[in-house]
PDB file of C-alpha atoms in Angstrom:
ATOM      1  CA  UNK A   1      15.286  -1.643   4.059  1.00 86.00           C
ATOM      2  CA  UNK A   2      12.858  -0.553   6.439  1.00 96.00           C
ATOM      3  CA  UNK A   3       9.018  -1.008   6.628  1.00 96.00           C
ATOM      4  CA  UNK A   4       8.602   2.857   5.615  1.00 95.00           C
ATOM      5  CA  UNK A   5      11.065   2.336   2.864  1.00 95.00           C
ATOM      6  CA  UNK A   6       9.435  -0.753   1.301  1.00 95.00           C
ATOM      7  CA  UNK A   7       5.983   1.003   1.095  1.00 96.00           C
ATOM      8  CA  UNK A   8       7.288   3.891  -0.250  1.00 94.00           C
ATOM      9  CA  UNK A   9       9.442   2.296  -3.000  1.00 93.00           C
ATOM     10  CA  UNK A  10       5.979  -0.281  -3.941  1.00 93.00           C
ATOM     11  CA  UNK A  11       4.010   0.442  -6.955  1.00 92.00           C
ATOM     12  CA  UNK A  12       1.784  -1.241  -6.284  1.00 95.00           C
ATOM     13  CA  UNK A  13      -0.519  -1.164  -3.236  1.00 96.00           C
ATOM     14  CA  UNK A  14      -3.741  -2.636  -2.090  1.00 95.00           C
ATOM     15  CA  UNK A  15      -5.824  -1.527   0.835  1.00 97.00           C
ATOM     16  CA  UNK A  16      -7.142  -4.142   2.442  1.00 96.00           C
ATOM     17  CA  UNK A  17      -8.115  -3.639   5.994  1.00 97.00           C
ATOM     18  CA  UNK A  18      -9.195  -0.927   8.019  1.00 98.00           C
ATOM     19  CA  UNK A  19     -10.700  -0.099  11.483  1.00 97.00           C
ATOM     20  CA  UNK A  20     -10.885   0.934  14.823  1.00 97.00           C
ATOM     21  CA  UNK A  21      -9.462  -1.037  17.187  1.00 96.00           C
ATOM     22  CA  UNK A  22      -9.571   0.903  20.160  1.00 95.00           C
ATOM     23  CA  UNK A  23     -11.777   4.526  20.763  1.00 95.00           C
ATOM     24  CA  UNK A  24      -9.855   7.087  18.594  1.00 94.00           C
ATOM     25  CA  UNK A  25      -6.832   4.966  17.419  1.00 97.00           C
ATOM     26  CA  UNK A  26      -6.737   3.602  13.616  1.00 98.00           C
ATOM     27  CA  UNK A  27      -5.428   0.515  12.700  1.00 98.00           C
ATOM     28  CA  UNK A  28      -5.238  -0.404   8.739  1.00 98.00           C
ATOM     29  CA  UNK A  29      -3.283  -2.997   5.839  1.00 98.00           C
ATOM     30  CA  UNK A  30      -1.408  -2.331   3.260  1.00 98.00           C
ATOM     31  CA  UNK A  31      -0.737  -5.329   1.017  1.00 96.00           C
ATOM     32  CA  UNK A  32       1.727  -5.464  -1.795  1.00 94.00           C
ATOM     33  CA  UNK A  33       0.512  -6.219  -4.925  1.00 91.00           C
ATOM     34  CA  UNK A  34       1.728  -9.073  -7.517  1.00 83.00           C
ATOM     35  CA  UNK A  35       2.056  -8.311 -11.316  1.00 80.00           C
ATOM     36  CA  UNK A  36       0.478 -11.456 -12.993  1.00 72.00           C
ATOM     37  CA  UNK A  37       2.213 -12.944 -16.151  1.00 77.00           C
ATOM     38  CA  UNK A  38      -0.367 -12.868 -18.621  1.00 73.00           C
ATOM     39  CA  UNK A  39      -0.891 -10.335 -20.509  1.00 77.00           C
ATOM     40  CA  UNK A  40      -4.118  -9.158 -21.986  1.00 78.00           C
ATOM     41  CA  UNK A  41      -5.394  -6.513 -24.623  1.00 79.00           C
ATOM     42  CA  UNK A  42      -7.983  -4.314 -22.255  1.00 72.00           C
ATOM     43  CA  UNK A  43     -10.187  -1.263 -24.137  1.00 78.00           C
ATOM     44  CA  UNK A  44     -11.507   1.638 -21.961  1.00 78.00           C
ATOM     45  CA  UNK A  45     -14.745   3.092 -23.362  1.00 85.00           C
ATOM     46  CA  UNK A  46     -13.984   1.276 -25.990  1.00 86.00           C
ATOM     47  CA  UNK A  47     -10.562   2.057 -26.754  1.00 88.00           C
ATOM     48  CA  UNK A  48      -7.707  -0.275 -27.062  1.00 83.00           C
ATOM     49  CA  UNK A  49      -5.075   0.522 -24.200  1.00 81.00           C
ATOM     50  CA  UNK A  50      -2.862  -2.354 -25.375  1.00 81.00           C
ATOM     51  CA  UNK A  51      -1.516  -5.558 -23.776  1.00 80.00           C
ATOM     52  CA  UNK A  52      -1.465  -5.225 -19.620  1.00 76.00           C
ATOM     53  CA  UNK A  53      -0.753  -7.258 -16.927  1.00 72.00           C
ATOM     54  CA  UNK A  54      -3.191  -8.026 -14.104  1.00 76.00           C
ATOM     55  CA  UNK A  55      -2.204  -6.818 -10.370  1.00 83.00           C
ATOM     56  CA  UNK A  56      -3.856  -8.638  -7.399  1.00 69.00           C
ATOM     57  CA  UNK A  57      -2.802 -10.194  -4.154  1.00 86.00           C
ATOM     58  CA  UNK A  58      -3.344 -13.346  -2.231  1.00 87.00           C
ATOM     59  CA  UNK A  59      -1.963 -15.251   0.762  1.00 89.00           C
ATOM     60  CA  UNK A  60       1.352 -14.948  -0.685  1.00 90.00           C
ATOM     61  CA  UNK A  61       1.739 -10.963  -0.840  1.00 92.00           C
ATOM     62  CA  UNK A  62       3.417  -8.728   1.664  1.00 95.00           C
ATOM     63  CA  UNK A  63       0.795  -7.500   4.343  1.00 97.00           C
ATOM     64  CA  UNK A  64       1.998  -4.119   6.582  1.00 98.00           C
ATOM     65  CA  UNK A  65      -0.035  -3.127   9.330  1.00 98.00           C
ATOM     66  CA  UNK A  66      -0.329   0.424  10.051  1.00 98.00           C
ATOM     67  CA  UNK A  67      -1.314   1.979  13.671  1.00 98.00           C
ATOM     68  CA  UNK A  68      -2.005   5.607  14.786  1.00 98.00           C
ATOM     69  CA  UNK A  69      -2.226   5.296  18.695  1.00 97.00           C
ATOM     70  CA  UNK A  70      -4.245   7.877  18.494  1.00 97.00           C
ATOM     71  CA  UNK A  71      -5.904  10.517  15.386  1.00 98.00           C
ATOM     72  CA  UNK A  72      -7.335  13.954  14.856  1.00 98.00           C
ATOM     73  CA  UNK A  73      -9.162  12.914  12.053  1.00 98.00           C
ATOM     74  CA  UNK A  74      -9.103  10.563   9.224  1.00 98.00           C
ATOM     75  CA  UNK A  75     -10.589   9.846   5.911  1.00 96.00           C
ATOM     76  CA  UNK A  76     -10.855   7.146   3.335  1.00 96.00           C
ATOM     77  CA  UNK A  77     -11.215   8.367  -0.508  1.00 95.00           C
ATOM     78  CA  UNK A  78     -11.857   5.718  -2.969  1.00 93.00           C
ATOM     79  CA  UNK A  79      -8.513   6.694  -5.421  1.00 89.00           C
ATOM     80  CA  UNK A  80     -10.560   7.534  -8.126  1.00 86.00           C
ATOM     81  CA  UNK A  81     -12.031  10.604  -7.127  1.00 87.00           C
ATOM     82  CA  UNK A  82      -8.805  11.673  -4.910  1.00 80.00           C
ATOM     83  CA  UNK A  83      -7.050  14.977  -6.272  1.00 80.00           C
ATOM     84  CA  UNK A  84      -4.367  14.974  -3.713  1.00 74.00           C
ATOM     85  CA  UNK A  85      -4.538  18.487  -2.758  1.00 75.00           C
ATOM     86  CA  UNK A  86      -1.359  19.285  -1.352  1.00 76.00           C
ATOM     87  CA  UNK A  87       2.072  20.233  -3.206  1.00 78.00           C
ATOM     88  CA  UNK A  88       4.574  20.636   0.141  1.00 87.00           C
ATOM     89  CA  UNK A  89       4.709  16.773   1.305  1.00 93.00           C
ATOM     90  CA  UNK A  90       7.764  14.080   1.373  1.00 94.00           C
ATOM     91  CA  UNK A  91       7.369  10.412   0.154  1.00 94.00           C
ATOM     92  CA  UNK A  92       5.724   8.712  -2.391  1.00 92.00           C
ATOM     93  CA  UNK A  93       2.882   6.041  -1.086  1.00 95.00           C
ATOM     94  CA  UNK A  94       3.199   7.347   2.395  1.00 96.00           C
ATOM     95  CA  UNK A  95       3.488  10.700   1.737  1.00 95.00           C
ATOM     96  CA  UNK A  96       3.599  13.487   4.788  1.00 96.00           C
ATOM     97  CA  UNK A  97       1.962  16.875   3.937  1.00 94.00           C
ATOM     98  CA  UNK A  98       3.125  20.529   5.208  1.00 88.00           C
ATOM     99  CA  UNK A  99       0.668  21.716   3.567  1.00 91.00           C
ATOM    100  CA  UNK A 100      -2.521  20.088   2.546  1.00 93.00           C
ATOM    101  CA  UNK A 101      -6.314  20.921   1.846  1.00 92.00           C
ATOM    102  CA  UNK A 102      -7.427  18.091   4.363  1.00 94.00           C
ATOM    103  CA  UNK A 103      -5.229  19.830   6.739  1.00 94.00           C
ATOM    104  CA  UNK A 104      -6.749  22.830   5.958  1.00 94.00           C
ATOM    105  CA  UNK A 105     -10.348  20.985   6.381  1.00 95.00           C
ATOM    106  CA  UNK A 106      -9.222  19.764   9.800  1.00 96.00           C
ATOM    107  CA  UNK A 107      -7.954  23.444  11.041  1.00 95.00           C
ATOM    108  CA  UNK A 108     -11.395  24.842   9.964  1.00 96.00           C
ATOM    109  CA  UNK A 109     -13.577  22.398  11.452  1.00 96.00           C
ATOM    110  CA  UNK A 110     -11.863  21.706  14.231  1.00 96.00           C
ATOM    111  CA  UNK A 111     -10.614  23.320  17.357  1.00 95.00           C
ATOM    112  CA  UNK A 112      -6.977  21.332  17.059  1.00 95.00           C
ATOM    113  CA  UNK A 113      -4.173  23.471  17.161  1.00 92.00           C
ATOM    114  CA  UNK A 114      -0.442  23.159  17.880  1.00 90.00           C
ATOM    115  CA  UNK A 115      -1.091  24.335  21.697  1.00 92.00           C
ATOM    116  CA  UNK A 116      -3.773  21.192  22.145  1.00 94.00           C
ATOM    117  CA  UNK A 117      -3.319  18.880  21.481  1.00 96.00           C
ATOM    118  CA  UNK A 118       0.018  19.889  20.069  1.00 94.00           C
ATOM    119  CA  UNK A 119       1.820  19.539  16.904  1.00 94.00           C
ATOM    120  CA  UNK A 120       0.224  17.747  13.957  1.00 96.00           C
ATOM    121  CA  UNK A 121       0.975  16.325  10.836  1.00 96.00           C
ATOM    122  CA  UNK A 122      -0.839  15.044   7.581  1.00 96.00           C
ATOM    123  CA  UNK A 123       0.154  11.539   6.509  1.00 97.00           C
ATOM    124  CA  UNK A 124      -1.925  10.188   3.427  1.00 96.00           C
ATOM    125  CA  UNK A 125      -1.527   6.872   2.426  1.00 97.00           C
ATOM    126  CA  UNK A 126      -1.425   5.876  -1.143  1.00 95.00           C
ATOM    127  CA  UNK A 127      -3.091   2.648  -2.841  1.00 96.00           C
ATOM    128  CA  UNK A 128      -4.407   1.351  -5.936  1.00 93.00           C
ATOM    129  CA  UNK A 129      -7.757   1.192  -4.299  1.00 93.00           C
ATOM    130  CA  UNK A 130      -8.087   3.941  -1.924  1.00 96.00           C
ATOM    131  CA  UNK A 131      -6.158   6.793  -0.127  1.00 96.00           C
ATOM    132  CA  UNK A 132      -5.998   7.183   3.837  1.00 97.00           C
ATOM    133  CA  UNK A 133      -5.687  10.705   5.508  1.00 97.00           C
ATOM    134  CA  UNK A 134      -5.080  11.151   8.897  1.00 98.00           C
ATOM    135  CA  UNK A 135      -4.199  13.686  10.945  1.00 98.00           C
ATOM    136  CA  UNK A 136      -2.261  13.252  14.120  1.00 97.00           C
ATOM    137  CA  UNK A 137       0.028  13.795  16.540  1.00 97.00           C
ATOM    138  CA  UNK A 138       1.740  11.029  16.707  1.00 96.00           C
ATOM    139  CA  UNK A 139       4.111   9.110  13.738  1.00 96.00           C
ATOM    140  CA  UNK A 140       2.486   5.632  12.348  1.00 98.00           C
ATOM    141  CA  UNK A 141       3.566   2.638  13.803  1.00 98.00           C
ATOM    142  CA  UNK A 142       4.711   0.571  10.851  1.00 98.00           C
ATOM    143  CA  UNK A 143       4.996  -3.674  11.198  1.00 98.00           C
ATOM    144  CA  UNK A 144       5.364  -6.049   8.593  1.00 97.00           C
ATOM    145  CA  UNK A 145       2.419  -9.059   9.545  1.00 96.00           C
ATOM    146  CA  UNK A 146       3.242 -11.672   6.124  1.00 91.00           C
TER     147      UNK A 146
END
């Protein structure tokens, strides 16, 4: 199975790091969350959702590191508040959009285009924790760090 693969088939996903680690590329982790054993009755705003089962991760958990070598733009939603505003797209955590409204945010307030700096996609990145847009020309670089 490949890196892409195992993201895409996780349920569960934790953002963990993210940052720049050269001018204008984007470097982030993706770390595979563990279902504890114990169950636990949990109420919502007061209301009983029934028995669950914690997920968290520790030293343990599978960490992917995730590189754009370079970006148009990029944003960080906490997942909460995300709509995920796009219905043409392939994948499930790593999903990539044809049609998107942060990539039609990024055509309006920017000058990219497909003559410069060429062809550009929309790859959002789903976690428990937070979602990661970014536009760019160039495909992720996907390793597997633990």
């Amino acid at each position: 199975m490949s890196n892409y693969e195992r993201i895409n088939s996780e349920r569960n996903i934790f953002l963990t790091k993210i940052f720049e680690p050269e001018e204008n590329s984007l470097e982030f982790e993706l770390t595979m969350g563990i279902v504890g054993e114990l169950e636990k009755s949990h109420k919502i705003l007061g209301v009983d959702i029934g028995p669950s089962r914690p997920v968290y991760h520790n030293e343990n958990s599978e960490i992917f590191k995730i590189t754009f070598d370079r970006y148009i733009a990029y944003s960080v939603i906490n997942e909460s508040y995300e709509s995920l505003g796009g219905t043409e797209y392939v994948g499930e955590k790593i999903r990539t959009y044809k049609k998107s409204n942060f990539l039609d945010y990024v055509k309006a307030d920017t000058f990219a285009t497909s003559d410069y700096p060429g062809e550009f996609k929309h790859y959002a990145f789903i976690s428990l924790n937070h979602i990661v847009n970014v536009v760019s020309t160039v495909e992720p670089k996907i390793e597997k760090i633990n």
